[in-house]
mmCIF file of C-alpha atoms in Angstrom:
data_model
loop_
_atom_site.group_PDB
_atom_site.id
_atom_site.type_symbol
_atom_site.label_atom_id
_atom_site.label_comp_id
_atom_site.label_asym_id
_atom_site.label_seq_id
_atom_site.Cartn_x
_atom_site.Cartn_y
_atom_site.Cartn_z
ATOM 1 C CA UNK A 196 13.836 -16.491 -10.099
ATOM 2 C CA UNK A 197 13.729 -15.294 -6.355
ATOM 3 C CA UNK A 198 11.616 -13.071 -5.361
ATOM 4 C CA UNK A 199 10.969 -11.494 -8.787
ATOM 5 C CA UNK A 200 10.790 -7.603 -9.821
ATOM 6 C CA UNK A 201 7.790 -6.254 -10.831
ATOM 7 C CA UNK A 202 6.931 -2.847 -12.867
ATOM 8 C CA UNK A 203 3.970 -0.645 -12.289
ATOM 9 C CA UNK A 204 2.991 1.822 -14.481
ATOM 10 C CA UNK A 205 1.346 4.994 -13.950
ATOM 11 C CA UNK A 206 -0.019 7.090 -16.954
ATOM 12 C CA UNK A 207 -1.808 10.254 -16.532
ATOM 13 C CA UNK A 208 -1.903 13.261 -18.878
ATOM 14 C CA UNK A 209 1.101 14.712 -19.627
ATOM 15 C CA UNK A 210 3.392 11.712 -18.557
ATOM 16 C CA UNK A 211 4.111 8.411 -17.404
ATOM 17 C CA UNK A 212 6.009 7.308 -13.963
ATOM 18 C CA UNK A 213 7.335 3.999 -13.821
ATOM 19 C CA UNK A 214 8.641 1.816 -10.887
ATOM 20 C CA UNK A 215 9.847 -1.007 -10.436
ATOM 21 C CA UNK A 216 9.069 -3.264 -7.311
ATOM 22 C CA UNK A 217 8.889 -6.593 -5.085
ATOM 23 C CA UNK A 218 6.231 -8.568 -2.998
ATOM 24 C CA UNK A 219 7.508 -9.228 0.346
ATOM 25 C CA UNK A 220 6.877 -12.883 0.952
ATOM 26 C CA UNK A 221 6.358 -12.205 5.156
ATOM 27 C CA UNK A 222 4.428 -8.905 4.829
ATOM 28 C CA UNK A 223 2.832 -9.554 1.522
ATOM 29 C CA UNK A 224 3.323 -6.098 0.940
ATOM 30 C CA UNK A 225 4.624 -4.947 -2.257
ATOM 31 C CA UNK A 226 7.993 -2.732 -1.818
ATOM 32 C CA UNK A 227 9.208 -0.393 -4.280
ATOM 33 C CA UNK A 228 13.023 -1.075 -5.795
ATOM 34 C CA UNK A 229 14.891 1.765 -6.498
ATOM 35 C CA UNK A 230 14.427 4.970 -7.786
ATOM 36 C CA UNK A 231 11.168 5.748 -10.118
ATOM 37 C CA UNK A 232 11.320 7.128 -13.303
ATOM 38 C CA UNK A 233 9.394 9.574 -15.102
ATOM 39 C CA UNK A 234 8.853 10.137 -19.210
ATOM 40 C CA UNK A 235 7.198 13.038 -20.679
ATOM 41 C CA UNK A 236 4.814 12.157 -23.732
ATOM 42 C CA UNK A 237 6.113 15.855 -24.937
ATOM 43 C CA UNK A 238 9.256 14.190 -25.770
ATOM 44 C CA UNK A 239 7.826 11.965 -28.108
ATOM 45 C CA UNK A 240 7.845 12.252 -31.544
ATOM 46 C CA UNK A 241 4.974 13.900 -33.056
ATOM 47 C CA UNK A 242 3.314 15.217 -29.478
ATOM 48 C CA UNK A 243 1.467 18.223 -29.912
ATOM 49 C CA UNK A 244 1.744 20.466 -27.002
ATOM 50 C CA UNK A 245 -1.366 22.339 -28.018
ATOM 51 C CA UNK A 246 -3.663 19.385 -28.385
ATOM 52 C CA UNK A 247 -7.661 19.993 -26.980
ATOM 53 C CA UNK A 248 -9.365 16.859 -26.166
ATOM 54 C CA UNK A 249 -12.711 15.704 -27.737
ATOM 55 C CA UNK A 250 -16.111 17.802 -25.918
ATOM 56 C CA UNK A 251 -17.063 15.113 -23.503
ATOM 57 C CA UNK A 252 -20.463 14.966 -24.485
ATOM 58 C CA UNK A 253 -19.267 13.709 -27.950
ATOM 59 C CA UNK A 254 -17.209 10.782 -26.427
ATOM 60 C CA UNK A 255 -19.684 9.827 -23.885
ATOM 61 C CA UNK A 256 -21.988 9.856 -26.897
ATOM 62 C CA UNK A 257 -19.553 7.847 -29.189
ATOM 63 C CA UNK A 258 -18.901 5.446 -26.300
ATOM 64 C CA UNK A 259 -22.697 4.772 -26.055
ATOM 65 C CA UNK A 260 -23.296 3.805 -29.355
ATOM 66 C CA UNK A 261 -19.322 1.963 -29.795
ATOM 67 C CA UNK A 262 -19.220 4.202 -32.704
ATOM 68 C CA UNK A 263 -15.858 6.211 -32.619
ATOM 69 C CA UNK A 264 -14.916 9.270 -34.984
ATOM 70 C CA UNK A 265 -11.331 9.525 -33.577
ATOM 71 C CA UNK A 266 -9.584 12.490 -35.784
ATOM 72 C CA UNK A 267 -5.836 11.927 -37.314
ATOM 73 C CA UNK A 268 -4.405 14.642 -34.886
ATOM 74 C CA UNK A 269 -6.329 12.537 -32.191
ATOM 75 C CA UNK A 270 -4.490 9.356 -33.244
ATOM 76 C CA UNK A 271 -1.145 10.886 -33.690
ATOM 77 C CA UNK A 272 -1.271 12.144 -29.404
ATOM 78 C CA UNK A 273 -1.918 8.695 -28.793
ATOM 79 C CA UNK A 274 0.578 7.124 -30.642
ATOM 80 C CA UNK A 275 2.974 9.840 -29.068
ATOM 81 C CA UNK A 276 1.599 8.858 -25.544
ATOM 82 C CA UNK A 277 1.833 4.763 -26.703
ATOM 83 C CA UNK A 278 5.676 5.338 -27.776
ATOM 84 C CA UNK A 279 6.578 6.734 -24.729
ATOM 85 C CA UNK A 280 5.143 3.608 -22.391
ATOM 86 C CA UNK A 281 6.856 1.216 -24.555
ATOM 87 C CA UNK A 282 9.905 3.249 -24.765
ATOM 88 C CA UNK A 283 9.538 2.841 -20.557
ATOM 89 C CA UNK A 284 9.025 -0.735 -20.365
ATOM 90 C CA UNK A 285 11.831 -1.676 -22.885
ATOM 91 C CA UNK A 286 14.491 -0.035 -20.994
ATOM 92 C CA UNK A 287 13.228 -1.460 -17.415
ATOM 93 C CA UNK A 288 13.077 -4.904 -18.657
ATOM 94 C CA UNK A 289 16.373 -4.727 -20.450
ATOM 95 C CA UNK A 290 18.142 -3.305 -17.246
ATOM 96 C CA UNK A 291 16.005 -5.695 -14.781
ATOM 97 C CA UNK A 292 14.729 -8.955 -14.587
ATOM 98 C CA UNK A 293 11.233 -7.956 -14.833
ATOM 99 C CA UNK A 294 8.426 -10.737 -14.867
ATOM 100 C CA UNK A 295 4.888 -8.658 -14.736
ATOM 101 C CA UNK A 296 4.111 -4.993 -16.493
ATOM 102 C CA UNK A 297 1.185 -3.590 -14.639
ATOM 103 C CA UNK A 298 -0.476 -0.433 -16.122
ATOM 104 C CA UNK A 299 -3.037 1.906 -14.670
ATOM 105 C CA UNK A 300 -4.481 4.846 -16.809
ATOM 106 C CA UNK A 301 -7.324 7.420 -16.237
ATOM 107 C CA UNK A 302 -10.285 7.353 -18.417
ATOM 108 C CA UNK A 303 -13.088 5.490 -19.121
ATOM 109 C CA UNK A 304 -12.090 1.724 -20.413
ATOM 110 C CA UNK A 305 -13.677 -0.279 -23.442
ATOM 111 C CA UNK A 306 -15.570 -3.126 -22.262
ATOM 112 C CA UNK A 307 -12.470 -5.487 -22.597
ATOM 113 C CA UNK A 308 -10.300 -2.727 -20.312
ATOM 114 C CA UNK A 309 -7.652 -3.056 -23.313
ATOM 115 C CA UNK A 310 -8.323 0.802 -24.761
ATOM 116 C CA UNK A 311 -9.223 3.855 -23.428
ATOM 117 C CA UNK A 312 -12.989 5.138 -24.671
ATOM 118 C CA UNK A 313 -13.324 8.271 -23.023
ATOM 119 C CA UNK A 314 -10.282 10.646 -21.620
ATOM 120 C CA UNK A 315 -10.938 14.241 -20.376
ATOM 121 C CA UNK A 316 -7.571 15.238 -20.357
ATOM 122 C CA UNK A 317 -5.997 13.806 -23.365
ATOM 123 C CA UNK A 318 -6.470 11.658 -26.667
ATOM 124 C CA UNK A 319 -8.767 8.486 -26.823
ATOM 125 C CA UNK A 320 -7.493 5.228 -27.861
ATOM 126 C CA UNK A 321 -9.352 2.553 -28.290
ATOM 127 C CA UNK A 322 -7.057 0.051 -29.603
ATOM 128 C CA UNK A 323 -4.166 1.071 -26.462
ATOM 129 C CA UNK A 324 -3.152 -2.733 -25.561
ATOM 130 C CA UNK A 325 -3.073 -4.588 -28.777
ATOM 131 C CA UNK A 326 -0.342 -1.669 -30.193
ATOM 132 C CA UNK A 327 1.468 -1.711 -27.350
ATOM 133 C CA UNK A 328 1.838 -5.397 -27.175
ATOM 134 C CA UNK A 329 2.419 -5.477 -30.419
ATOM 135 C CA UNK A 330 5.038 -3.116 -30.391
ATOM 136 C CA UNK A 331 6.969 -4.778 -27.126
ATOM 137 C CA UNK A 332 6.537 -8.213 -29.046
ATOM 138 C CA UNK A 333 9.667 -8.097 -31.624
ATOM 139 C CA UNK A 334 11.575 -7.032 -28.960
ATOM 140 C CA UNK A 335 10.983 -9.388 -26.133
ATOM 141 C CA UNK A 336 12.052 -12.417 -25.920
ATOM 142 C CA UNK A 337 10.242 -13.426 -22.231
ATOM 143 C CA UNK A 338 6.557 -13.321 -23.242
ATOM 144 C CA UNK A 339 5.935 -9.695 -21.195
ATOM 145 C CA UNK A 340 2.823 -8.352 -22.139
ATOM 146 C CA UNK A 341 -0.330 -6.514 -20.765
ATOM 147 C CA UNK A 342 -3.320 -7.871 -19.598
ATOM 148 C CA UNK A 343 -5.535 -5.315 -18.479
ATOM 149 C CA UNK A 344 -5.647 -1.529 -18.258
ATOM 150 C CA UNK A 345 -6.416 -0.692 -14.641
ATOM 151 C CA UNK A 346 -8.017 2.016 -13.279
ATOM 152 C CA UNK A 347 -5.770 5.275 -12.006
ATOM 153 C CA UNK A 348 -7.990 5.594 -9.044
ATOM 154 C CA UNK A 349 -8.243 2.360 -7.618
ATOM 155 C CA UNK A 350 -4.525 1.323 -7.692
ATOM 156 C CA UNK A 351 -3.786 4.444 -6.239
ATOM 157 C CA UNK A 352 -5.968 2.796 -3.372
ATOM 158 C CA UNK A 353 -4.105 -0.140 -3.648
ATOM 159 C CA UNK A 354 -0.848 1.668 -4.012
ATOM 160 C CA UNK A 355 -1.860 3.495 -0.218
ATOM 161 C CA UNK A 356 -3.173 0.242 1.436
ATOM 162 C CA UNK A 357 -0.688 -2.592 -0.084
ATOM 163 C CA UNK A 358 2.164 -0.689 -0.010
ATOM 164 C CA UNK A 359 5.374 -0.584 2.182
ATOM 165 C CA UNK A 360 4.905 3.259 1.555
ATOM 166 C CA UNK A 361 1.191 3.328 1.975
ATOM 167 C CA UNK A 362 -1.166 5.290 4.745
ATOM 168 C CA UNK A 363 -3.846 3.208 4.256
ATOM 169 C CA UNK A 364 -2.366 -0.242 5.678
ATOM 170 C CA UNK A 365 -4.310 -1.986 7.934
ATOM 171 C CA UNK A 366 -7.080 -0.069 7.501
ATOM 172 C CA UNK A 367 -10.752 -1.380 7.167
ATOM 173 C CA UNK A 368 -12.261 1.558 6.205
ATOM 174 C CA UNK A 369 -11.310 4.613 4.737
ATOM 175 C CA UNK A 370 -11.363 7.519 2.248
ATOM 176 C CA UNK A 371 -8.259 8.168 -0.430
ATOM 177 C CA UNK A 372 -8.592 11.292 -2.665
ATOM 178 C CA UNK A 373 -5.851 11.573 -4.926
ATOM 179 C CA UNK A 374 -5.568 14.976 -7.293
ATOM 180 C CA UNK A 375 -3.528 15.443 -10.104
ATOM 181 C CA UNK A 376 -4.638 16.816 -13.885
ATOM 182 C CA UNK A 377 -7.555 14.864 -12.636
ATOM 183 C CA UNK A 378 -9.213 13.220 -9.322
ATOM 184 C CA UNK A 379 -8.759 9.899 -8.491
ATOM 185 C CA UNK A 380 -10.446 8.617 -5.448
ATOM 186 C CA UNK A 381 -11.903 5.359 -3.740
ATOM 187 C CA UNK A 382 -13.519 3.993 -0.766
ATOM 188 C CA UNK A 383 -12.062 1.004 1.482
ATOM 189 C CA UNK A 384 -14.887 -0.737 2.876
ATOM 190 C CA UNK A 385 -14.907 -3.881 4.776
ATOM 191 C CA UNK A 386 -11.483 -4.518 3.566
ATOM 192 C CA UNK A 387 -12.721 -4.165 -0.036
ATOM 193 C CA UNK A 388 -11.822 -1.920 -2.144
ATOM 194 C CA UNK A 389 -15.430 -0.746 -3.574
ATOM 195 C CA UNK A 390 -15.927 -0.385 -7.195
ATOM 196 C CA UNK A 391 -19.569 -0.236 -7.613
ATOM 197 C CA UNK A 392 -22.563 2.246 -6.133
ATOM 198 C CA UNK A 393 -20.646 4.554 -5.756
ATOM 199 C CA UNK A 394 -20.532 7.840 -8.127
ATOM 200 C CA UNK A 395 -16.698 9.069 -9.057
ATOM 201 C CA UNK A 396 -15.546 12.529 -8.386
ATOM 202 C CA UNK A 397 -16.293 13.176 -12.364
ATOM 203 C CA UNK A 398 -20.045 12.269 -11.552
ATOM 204 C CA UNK A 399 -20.651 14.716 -8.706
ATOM 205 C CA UNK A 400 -22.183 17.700 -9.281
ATOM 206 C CA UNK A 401 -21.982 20.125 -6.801
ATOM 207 C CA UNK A 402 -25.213 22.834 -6.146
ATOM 208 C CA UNK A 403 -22.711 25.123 -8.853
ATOM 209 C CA UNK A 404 -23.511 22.533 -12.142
ATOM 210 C CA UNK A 405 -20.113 21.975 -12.171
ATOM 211 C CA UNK A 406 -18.228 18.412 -10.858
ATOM 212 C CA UNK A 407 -16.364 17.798 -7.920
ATOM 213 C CA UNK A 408 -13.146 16.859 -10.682
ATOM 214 C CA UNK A 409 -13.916 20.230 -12.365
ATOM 215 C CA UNK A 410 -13.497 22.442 -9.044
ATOM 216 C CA UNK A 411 -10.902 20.113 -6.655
ATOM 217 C CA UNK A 412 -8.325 19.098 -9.551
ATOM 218 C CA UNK A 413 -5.390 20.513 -10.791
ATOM 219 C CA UNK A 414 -6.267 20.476 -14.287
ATOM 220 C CA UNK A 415 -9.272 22.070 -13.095
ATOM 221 C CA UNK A 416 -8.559 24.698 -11.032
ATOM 222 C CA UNK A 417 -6.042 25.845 -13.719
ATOM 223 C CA UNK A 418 -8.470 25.940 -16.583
ATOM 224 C CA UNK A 419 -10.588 28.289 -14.598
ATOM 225 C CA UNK A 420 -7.368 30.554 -13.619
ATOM 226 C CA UNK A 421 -4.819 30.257 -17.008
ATOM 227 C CA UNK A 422 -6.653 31.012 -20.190
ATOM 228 C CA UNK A 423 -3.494 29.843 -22.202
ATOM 229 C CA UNK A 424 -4.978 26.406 -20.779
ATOM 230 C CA UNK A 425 -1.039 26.075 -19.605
ATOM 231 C CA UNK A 426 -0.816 23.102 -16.775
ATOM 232 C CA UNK A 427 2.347 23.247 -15.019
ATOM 233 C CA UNK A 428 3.608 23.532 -11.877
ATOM 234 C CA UNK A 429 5.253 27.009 -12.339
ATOM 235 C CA UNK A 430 1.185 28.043 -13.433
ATOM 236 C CA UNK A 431 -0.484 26.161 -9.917
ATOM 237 C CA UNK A 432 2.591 28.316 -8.267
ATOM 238 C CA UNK A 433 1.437 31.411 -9.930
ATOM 239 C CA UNK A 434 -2.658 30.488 -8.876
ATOM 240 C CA UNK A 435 -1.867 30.032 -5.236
ATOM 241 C CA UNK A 436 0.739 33.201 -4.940
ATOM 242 C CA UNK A 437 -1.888 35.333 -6.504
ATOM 243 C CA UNK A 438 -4.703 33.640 -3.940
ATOM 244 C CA UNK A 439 -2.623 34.356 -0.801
ATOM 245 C CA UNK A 440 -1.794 38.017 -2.642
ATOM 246 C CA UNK A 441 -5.587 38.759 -2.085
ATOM 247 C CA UNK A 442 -6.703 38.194 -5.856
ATOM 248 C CA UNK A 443 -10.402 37.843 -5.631
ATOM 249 C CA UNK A 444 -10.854 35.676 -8.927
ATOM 250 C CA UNK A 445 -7.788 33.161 -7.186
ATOM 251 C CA UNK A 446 -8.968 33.184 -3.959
ATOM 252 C CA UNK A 447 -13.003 32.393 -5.608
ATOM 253 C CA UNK A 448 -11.275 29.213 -7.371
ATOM 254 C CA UNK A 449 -9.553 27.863 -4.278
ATOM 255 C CA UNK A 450 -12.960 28.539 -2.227
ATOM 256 C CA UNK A 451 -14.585 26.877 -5.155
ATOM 257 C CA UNK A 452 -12.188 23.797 -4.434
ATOM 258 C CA UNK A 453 -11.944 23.578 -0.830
ATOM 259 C CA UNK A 454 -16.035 23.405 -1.101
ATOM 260 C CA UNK A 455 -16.028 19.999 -3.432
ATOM 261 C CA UNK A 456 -13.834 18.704 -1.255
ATOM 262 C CA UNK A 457 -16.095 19.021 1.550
ATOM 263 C CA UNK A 458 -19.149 18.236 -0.480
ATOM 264 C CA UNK A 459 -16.590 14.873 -1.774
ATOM 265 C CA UNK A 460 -15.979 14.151 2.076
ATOM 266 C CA UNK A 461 -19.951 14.719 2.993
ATOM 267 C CA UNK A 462 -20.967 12.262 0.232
ATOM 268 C CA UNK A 463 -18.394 9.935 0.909
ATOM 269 C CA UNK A 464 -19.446 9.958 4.684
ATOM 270 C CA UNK A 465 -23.240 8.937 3.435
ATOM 271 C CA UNK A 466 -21.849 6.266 1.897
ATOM 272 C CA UNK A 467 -20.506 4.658 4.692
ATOM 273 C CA UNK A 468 -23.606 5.828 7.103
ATOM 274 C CA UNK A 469 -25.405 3.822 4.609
ATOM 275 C CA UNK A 470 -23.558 0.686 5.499
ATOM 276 C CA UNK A 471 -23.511 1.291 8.901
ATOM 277 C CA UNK A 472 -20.123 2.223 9.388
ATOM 278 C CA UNK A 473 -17.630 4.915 9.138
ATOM 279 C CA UNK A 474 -13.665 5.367 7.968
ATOM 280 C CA UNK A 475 -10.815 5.165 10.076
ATOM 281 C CA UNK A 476 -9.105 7.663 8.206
ATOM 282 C CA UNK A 477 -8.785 9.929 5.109
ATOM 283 C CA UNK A 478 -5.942 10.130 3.187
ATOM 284 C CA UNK A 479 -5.168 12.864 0.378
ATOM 285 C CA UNK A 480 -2.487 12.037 -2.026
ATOM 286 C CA UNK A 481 -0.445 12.549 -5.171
ATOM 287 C CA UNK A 482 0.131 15.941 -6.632
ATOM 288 C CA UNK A 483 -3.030 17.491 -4.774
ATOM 289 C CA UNK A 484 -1.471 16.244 -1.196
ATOM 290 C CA UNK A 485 2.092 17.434 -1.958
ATOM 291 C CA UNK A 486 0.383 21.114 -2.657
ATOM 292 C CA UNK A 487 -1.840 20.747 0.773
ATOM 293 C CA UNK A 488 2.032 20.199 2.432
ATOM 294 C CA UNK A 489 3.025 23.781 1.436
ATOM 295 C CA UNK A 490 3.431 26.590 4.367
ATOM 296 C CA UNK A 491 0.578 29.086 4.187
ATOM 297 C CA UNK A 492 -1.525 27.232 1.604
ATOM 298 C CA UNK A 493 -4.679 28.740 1.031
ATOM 299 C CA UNK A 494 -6.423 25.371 0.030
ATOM 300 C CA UNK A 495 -4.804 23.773 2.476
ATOM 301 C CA UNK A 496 -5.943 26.244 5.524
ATOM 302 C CA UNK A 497 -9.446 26.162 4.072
ATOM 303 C CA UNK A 498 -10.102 22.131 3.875
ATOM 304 C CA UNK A 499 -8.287 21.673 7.454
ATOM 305 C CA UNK A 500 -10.397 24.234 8.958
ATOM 306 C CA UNK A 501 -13.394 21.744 8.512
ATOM 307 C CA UNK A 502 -13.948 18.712 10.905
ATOM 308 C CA UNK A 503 -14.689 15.756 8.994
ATOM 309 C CA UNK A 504 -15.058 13.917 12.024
ATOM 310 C CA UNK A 505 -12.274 11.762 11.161
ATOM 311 C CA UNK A 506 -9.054 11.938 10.645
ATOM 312 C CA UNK A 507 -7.018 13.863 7.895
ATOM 313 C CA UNK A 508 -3.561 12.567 6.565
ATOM 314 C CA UNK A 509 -1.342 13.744 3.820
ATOM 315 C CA UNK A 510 0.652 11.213 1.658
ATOM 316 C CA UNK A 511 3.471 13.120 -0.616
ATOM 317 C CA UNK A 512 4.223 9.724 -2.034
ATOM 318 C CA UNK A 513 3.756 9.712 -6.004
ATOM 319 C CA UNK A 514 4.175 6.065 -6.478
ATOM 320 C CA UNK A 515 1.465 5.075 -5.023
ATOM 321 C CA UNK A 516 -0.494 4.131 -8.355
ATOM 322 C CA UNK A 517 2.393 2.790 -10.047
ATOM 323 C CA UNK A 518 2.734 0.035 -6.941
ATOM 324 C CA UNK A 519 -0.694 -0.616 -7.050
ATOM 325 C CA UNK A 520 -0.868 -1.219 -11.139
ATOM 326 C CA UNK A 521 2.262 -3.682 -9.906
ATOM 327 C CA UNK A 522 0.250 -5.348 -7.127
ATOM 328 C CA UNK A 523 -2.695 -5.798 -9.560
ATOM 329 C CA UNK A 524 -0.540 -7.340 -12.011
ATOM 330 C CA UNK A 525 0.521 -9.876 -9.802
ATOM 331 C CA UNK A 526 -2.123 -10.478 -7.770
ATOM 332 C CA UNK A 527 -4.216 -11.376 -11.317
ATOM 333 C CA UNK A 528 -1.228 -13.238 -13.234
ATOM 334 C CA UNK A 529 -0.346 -15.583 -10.480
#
């Protein structure tokens, strides 16, 4: 097969996007194919729309000790969410000549990177590659299965700096924060991406108590503004209208995030003082840096009024993960 398609997978909390995708043999870039596709887990069987994750502290606790009380209703929103990737990956490899799956997921991963152990924004699953692969095997006949659940935040690096889409090519060094129901960010450094020593947007705690994830994403910022706990676009609408409206409590939320993304940036900077360097560039993408686009956004005029001392760029591309889960799929099955 010539030049064979690839499919990247990118799941996040309310859905999965799916693309499909090529290696460029003279760039070496990967290059998306066609039109992505997105599937809501809501239209799954069995998905319950008001489902409220496990208290953190519990699942950091039951990850510690590999000793997992996962509830029934907990097992049926992850069967809903497994349905709906196989569902995906059954209909692009019957339309396509597909040879690799690759699939990135937030989370925390079991120590194999075959289950999810803890997930702030929706259902554990521990067991998340054997059913799946189990599932696709009936009804393959071409051996496709997955390896390895990869991290959200690092293919979206990968996605940015591998990409024919990407802002990050050719870049040495640089900073990608990515914002969605949750943050996912990395550091280029050296031409590595760095996946050690370094403390995830989850793990910073800003002067408030409360995480940079918990003030800068999506998910986040909504929590604090819709009681309902609704997370939609028409409710992030609603947020920044009331903001620019002069709504103190709005307005206090959207100061609240424009300040962890400056306290992200500051720590992020350390890092690379540390090593003697400093970025080229940083990049803000996925649903966060499609919102930052907006005319007369309120985040967006607060977190450009800083100077980072470096560079700023916007990338409204949301395949970005899904082309890095494919470029880590072949990259590590070749």
């Amino acid at each position: 097969m010539n030049n064979p398609l690839l499919l990247g997978l990118d799941g996040g909390a309310t859905k999965i996007l799916a693309q499909t995708s090529a290696i460029d043999p003279r760039s070496s870039l990967i290059i998306p194919k066609e039109e992505h596709h997105e599937s809501n887990y809501k239209n799954s069987l069995g998905f319950d729309s008001g489902f409220m994750p496990v208290d953190l502290a519990r699942q950091k606790k039951e990850a510690k000790e590999n000793n997992y009380s996962i509830s029934e209703q907990e097992i049926n929103q992850s069967v809903s969410v497994i349905d709906t990737i196989v569902k995906v990956i059954l209909s692009s490899v019957r339309e396509k000549q597909i040879s690799k799956v690759g699939l990135c997921f937030p989370g925390i991963k079991t120590a194999n990177y075959d289950g999810i152990s803890i997930m702030a924004n929706g259902p554990r699953n521990i067991n998340m590659l054997s059913l799946i692969n189990k599932m696709l095997k009936p009804k393959l006949d071409n051996g496709i299965s997955i390896k390895t659940i990869y991290d959200d935040s690092e293919c979206c690096v990968i996605g940015e700096w591998k990409s024919s889409i990407g802002k990050l090519r050719d870049c040495k060094n640089a900073i990608y924060v990515g914002g969605g129901t949750g943050i996912a960010d990395g550091i280029i450094l050296n031409n590595k991406i760095v996946d050690k020593d370094i403390e995830r947007s989850w793990e910073l705690i800003m002067p408030s108590g409360e995480s940079v994830e918990q003030c800068l994403s999506l998910g986040g910022m909504l929590s604090q503004w819709n009681k309902e706990k609704e997370k939609s676009i028409k409710a992030i609408i609603s947020l920044f209208d009331h903001a620019v409206s002069g709504n103190n409590f709005a307005n206090n939320i959207i100061e609240k995030a424009a300040k962890a993304f400056a306290f992200l940036i500051e720590r992020r900077m350390e890092f690379f003082q540390s090593h003697n360097t400093k970025p080229e560039k940083i990049v803000i993408g996925q649903r966060l840096g499609n919102i930052l686009t907006e005319k007369n956004n309120p985040l967006s005029k607060l977190i450009f009024q800083n100077n980072y001392n470096v560079s700023v760029e916007i990338s409204t591309d949301r395949r970005t993960a899904a082309l890095g889960a494919a470029y880590k799929a072949h990259e590590e099955q070749n």
